[in-house]
CSV table of C-alpha atoms in Angstrom, one decimal:
chain,number,residue,atom,x,y,z
A,1,MET,CA,-9.7,26.1,81.9
A,2,ARG,CA,-5.9,26.1,81.9
A,3,SER,CA,-5.9,22.5,80.8
A,4,ASN,CA,-8.1,23.3,77.8
A,5,MET,CA,-5.9,26.2,76.8
A,6,LYS,CA,-2.8,24.0,77.0
A,7,LYS,CA,-4.4,21.4,74.8
A,8,ALA,CA,-5.4,24.1,72.3
A,9,PHE,CA,-1.8,25.5,72.1
A,10,THR,CA,-0.4,22.0,71.7
A,11,LYS,CA,-2.8,21.3,68.8
A,12,VAL,CA,-1.9,24.6,67.1
A,13,GLY,CA,1.8,23.8,67.4
A,14,ARG,CA,1.3,20.5,65.7
A,15,LEU,CA,-0.6,22.0,62.9
A,16,ASN,CA,2.1,24.7,62.3
A,17,TRP,CA,4.8,22.1,62.1
A,18,SER,CA,2.7,20.0,59.6
A,19,ALA,CA,2.2,23.1,57.4
A,20,ILE,CA,5.9,24.1,57.6
A,21,LEU,CA,7.0,20.5,56.6
A,22,GLY,CA,4.5,20.5,53.7
A,23,VAL,CA,5.7,23.9,52.4
A,24,GLY,CA,9.3,22.8,52.8
A,25,PHE,CA,8.7,19.6,50.8
A,26,PHE,CA,7.0,21.5,48.0
A,27,LEU,CA,9.9,24.0,47.8
A,28,GLY,CA,12.4,21.2,47.7
A,29,VAL,CA,10.6,19.5,44.8
A,30,LEU,CA,10.3,22.8,43.0
A,31,ILE,CA,14.0,23.5,43.4
A,32,PHE,CA,14.8,20.0,42.1
A,33,LEU,CA,12.7,20.4,39.1
A,34,VAL,CA,14.2,23.8,38.2
A,35,ARG,CA,17.7,22.4,38.6
A,36,SER,CA,16.7,19.4,36.4
A,37,VAL,CA,15.4,21.6,33.7
A,38,PHE,CA,18.7,23.6,33.6
A,39,TRP,CA,20.7,20.3,33.7
A,40,VAL,CA,18.7,18.9,30.8
A,41,SER,CA,19.1,22.1,28.9
A,42,ASP,CA,22.9,22.1,29.4
A,43,TRP,CA,23.1,18.5,28.4
A,44,LEU,CA,21.1,19.1,25.2
A,45,VAL,CA,23.4,22.0,24.3
A,46,GLU,CA,26.4,19.9,25.0
A,47,HIS,CA,25.1,17.0,22.8
A,48,ARG,CA,23.3,19.0,20.1
A,49,ASP,CA,25.8,17.8,17.5
A,50,ALA,CA,25.5,14.1,18.4
A,51,GLN,CA,26.1,12.1,15.2
A,52,ILE,CA,24.0,9.4,13.6
A,53,LYS,CA,26.2,6.4,13.3
A,54,THR,CA,23.7,3.5,12.6
A,55,LEU,CA,20.9,3.1,10.1
A,56,THR,CA,18.7,0.1,10.3
A,57,VAL,CA,16.3,-0.8,7.5
A,58,LEU,CA,13.3,-2.9,8.6
A,59,GLY,CA,10.3,-4.4,6.8
A,60,ASP,CA,12.3,-6.8,4.5
A,61,PRO,CA,11.7,-5.0,1.2
A,62,PHE,CA,11.8,-7.3,-1.8
A,63,TYR,CA,11.8,-5.0,-4.9
A,64,THR,CA,13.7,-2.1,-3.3
A,65,GLU,CA,17.4,-2.5,-2.8
A,66,GLU,CA,18.7,-1.5,0.7
A,67,HIS,CA,21.4,0.5,-1.1
A,68,ASP,CA,18.8,2.7,-2.8
A,69,ILE,CA,17.0,3.3,0.6
A,70,VAL,CA,20.3,4.3,2.2
A,71,GLU,CA,21.2,6.6,-0.6
A,72,ALA,CA,17.8,8.3,-0.5
A,73,ILE,CA,18.2,8.9,3.3
A,74,LYS,CA,21.7,10.3,2.8
A,75,ARG,CA,20.2,13.1,0.7
A,76,THR,CA,18.6,14.4,3.9
A,77,ASP,CA,20.4,16.3,6.7
A,78,LEU,CA,22.0,13.7,8.9
A,79,THR,CA,24.4,15.9,10.7
A,80,SER,CA,22.6,15.8,14.1
A,81,PHE,CA,20.6,13.1,15.9
A,82,PHE,CA,18.5,15.7,17.7
A,83,GLN,CA,17.9,18.0,14.7
A,84,LEU,CA,17.1,15.1,12.3
A,85,ASN,CA,13.9,15.9,10.4
A,86,VAL,CA,12.0,12.6,10.5
A,87,LYS,CA,9.5,13.8,7.9
A,88,SER,CA,12.3,14.6,5.4
A,89,VAL,CA,13.6,11.1,5.8
A,90,GLN,CA,10.1,9.6,5.3
A,91,ALA,CA,9.6,11.7,2.2
A,92,ALA,CA,12.9,10.7,0.7
A,93,VAL,CA,12.3,7.0,1.1
A,94,LYS,CA,8.6,7.3,0.0
A,95,ASP,CA,9.8,8.7,-3.4
A,96,LEU,CA,11.3,5.4,-4.3
A,97,PRO,CA,9.1,3.6,-6.9
A,98,TRP,CA,8.2,0.5,-5.0
A,99,VAL,CA,7.7,2.0,-1.6
A,100,ALA,CA,4.1,2.4,-0.3
A,101,SER,CA,4.7,3.7,3.2
A,102,VAL,CA,7.6,4.6,5.5
A,103,SER,CA,7.9,5.1,9.3
A,104,VAL,CA,11.1,6.5,10.9
A,105,ARG,CA,12.1,6.2,14.5
A,106,LYS,CA,15.1,7.7,16.3
A,107,GLN,CA,16.8,5.5,18.9
A,108,TRP,CA,19.2,7.0,21.4
A,109,PRO,CA,22.1,7.5,21.2
A,110,ASP,CA,23.0,7.3,17.5
A,111,THR,CA,20.6,5.1,15.5
A,112,ILE,CA,17.6,5.7,13.2
A,113,GLN,CA,15.3,2.9,12.2
A,114,VAL,CA,13.4,3.0,8.9
A,115,TYR,CA,10.5,0.6,8.4
A,116,VAL,CA,9.6,0.2,4.8
A,117,VAL,CA,6.3,-1.2,3.4
A,118,GLU,CA,6.3,-1.9,-0.3
A,119,HIS,CA,3.5,-2.0,-2.9
A,120,LYS,CA,2.2,-5.5,-3.6
A,121,PRO,CA,1.5,-5.5,-7.3
A,122,VAL,CA,-1.6,-7.4,-8.5
A,123,ALA,CA,-2.1,-6.2,-12.0
A,124,PHE,CA,-0.8,-3.9,-14.8
A,125,TRP,CA,-3.0,-0.8,-15.3
A,126,ASN,CA,-3.3,0.7,-18.7
A,127,SER,CA,-0.1,-1.0,-19.8
A,128,ASP,CA,2.3,1.5,-18.3
A,129,SER,CA,1.4,1.4,-14.6
A,130,LEU,CA,1.0,-1.1,-11.8
A,131,LEU,CA,-1.9,-1.7,-9.4
A,132,ASN,CA,-1.5,-2.8,-5.9
A,133,ALA,CA,-3.8,-4.9,-3.7
A,134,ASP,CA,-5.5,-1.7,-2.3
A,135,GLY,CA,-6.4,-0.5,-5.7
A,136,VAL,CA,-3.6,2.2,-5.8
A,137,ILE,CA,-1.8,3.0,-9.0
A,138,PHE,CA,2.0,3.3,-8.9
A,139,GLN,CA,4.9,3.5,-11.3
A,140,ALA,CA,7.8,1.0,-11.0
A,141,ASP,CA,10.2,-1.2,-12.9
A,142,SER,CA,8.0,-4.2,-14.0
A,143,THR,CA,11.0,-6.2,-15.0
A,144,LYS,CA,11.5,-7.0,-11.4
A,145,LEU,CA,8.2,-9.0,-11.3
A,146,SER,CA,8.6,-12.7,-10.8
A,147,THR,CA,5.1,-13.7,-12.0
A,148,ASN,CA,2.8,-12.7,-14.9
A,149,LEU,CA,0.2,-10.2,-13.8
A,150,PRO,CA,-3.2,-9.6,-15.4
A,151,GLN,CA,-3.7,-6.6,-17.6
A,152,LEU,CA,-6.5,-4.2,-16.6
A,153,TYR,CA,-7.6,-1.1,-18.6
A,154,GLY,CA,-10.0,1.7,-17.7
A,155,PRO,CA,-10.6,5.4,-17.4
A,156,GLU,CA,-9.0,7.4,-14.6
A,157,GLY,CA,-10.5,6.7,-11.2
A,158,SER,CA,-12.0,3.3,-12.2
A,159,GLU,CA,-9.1,1.2,-11.0
A,160,GLY,CA,-10.7,0.1,-7.8
A,161,GLU,CA,-13.9,-1.0,-9.5
A,162,ALA,CA,-11.9,-2.7,-12.3
A,163,TRP,CA,-9.9,-4.8,-9.8
A,164,GLU,CA,-13.0,-5.8,-7.7
A,165,THR,CA,-14.8,-6.8,-10.9
A,166,PHE,CA,-11.7,-8.8,-12.1
A,167,LEU,CA,-11.6,-10.8,-8.9
A,168,GLN,CA,-15.4,-11.5,-9.0
A,169,LEU,CA,-15.4,-12.7,-12.6
A,170,LYS,CA,-12.1,-14.5,-12.4
A,171,ALA,CA,-13.6,-16.6,-9.5
A,172,MET,CA,-16.7,-17.4,-11.6
A,173,LEU,CA,-14.7,-18.5,-14.6
A,174,ALA,CA,-12.1,-20.5,-12.6
A,175,VAL,CA,-14.8,-22.8,-11.3
A,176,ASN,CA,-15.4,-23.8,-14.9
A,177,SER,CA,-11.7,-24.1,-15.9
A,178,PHE,CA,-11.4,-20.7,-17.7
A,179,GLU,CA,-8.6,-18.4,-16.8
A,180,LEU,CA,-9.2,-14.7,-17.0
A,181,THR,CA,-6.1,-12.8,-18.0
A,182,SER,CA,-7.3,-9.3,-19.0
A,183,LEU,CA,-10.2,-6.9,-18.4
A,184,ALA,CA,-11.1,-3.5,-19.9
A,185,LEU,CA,-13.7,-0.9,-19.0
A,186,SER,CA,-14.4,1.5,-21.8
A,187,GLU,CA,-15.1,5.2,-21.5
A,188,ARG,CA,-18.7,4.3,-21.9
A,189,PHE,CA,-18.4,1.8,-19.0
A,190,ALA,CA,-18.7,-1.3,-21.2
A,191,TRP,CA,-16.8,-4.4,-20.0
A,192,GLN,CA,-14.6,-6.6,-22.1
A,193,LEU,CA,-12.8,-9.8,-21.0
A,194,TRP,CA,-10.0,-11.8,-22.4
A,195,LEU,CA,-9.4,-15.5,-21.5
A,196,LYS,CA,-6.1,-17.4,-21.6
A,197,ASN,CA,-7.4,-19.6,-24.4
A,198,GLY,CA,-7.8,-16.5,-26.6
A,199,ILE,CA,-11.5,-15.9,-26.3
A,200,GLU,CA,-12.8,-12.4,-26.0
A,201,LEU,CA,-16.1,-11.7,-24.2
A,202,ASN,CA,-18.0,-8.5,-24.8
A,203,LEU,CA,-20.3,-7.9,-21.8
A,204,GLY,CA,-21.7,-4.4,-22.3
A,205,ARG,CA,-22.5,-2.2,-19.4
A,206,GLU,CA,-25.1,-4.1,-17.4
A,207,GLU,CA,-25.5,-7.5,-15.7
A,208,LYS,CA,-21.9,-8.5,-16.3
A,209,ALA,CA,-21.9,-11.4,-13.9
A,210,LYS,CA,-25.1,-12.7,-15.4
A,211,ARG,CA,-23.7,-12.5,-18.9
A,212,VAL,CA,-20.5,-14.4,-17.9
A,213,GLN,CA,-22.7,-17.1,-16.5
A,214,ARG,CA,-24.6,-17.3,-19.8
A,215,PHE,CA,-21.2,-17.8,-21.6
A,216,ILE,CA,-20.3,-20.6,-19.1
A,217,ASP,CA,-23.6,-22.3,-19.7
A,218,VAL,CA,-23.6,-22.0,-23.5
A,219,TYR,CA,-19.9,-22.7,-24.2
A,220,PRO,CA,-20.2,-26.6,-24.1
A,221,LEU,CA,-23.1,-26.4,-26.6
A,222,LEU,CA,-21.2,-24.4,-29.2
A,223,LYS,CA,-20.5,-26.4,-32.4
A,224,ARG,CA,-17.1,-25.4,-33.8
A,225,PRO,CA,-16.6,-25.3,-37.6
A,226,GLU,CA,-13.8,-27.3,-38.9
A,227,GLY,CA,-10.4,-25.6,-38.5
A,228,ALA,CA,-11.9,-22.7,-36.5
A,229,LEU,CA,-11.2,-21.4,-33.1
A,230,LEU,CA,-13.6,-19.4,-31.0
A,231,ASP,CA,-12.7,-15.7,-31.3
A,232,VAL,CA,-15.3,-13.3,-29.9
A,233,ILE,CA,-18.5,-13.8,-28.0
A,234,ASP,CA,-20.9,-10.9,-27.9
A,235,LEU,CA,-23.1,-11.1,-24.8
A,236,ARG,CA,-24.6,-7.7,-24.9
A,237,TYR,CA,-28.1,-9.0,-25.8
A,238,ASP,CA,-30.9,-9.5,-23.3
A,239,THR,CA,-31.1,-13.1,-24.5
A,240,GLY,CA,-28.7,-15.1,-26.6
A,241,LEU,CA,-25.3,-14.2,-27.9
A,242,ALA,CA,-23.3,-13.7,-31.1
A,243,VAL,CA,-20.2,-15.8,-31.9
A,244,SER,CA,-17.3,-15.1,-34.3
A,245,TRP,CA,-14.6,-17.6,-35.2
A,246,ARG,CA,-11.0,-17.3,-36.4
A,247,TYR,CA,-9.2,-19.6,-38.7
A,248,PRO,CA,-5.5,-19.6,-37.8
A,249,GLN,CA,-4.6,-22.0,-40.7
A,250,VAL,CA,-6.2,-19.8,-43.3
A,251,HIS,CA,-4.4,-16.8,-41.8
A,252,GLU,CA,-1.1,-18.6,-41.8
A,253,LYS,CA,-1.5,-19.6,-45.5
A,254,LYS,CA,-2.2,-15.9,-46.4
A,255,GLU,CA,0.9,-14.8,-44.6
A,256,LYS,CA,3.0,-17.3,-46.4
A,257,SER,CA,1.6,-16.4,-49.8
A,258,LYS,CA,2.5,-12.7,-49.1
A,259,ALA,CA,6.0,-13.7,-48.2
């Protein structure tokens, strides 16, 4: 009996020591965390006025000068690394004409990194705007363009459809050695095309791809009058087409006679 009681007391003692050690460890961790919070708080207060000393522009912008990006960022509040408003920096850079998107990252202790993605222009839109590869319209200085872009026209909101149609019909025509340079969608949703050789194609509102194919098939069979160049082909008929010609030499003589 005494032996059993002794074992029981020994077991209880072991359990109490385990509980005491567990509680002690917990309290130690809690005290450490509280002290850490106060330390971090004091450290932040001490360094709240940390200055931004380095600005890095990433993304390799082509149309936008790095100087313009830096000047745009300088218009925001850069007095404190910790209090820097990242969204303000993003908005300032995003306002630059060629910039499509911006991401800003703070890097301790004194650097901000700005990653810039520019618009990739693929066409002019309604003469005074540009269109990017995602079908987004933007305004920018077109004199910076290094290549000639196609001209697209259409009502507001039709830019995506116009660009997709341009790509489709351009591919069809290119196979047959025609170069599509301009496309227009009217307010009544009728399509017109202009080729590099000066030919205008009126497609109407329906079956535009089928009507372009009809032009491709018929073009080699057209008999050109002497001194004439093909001007406009009207393909808005269910079958057949109408052709009009221009006479540049006659026009030139008239202009000379007026002079």
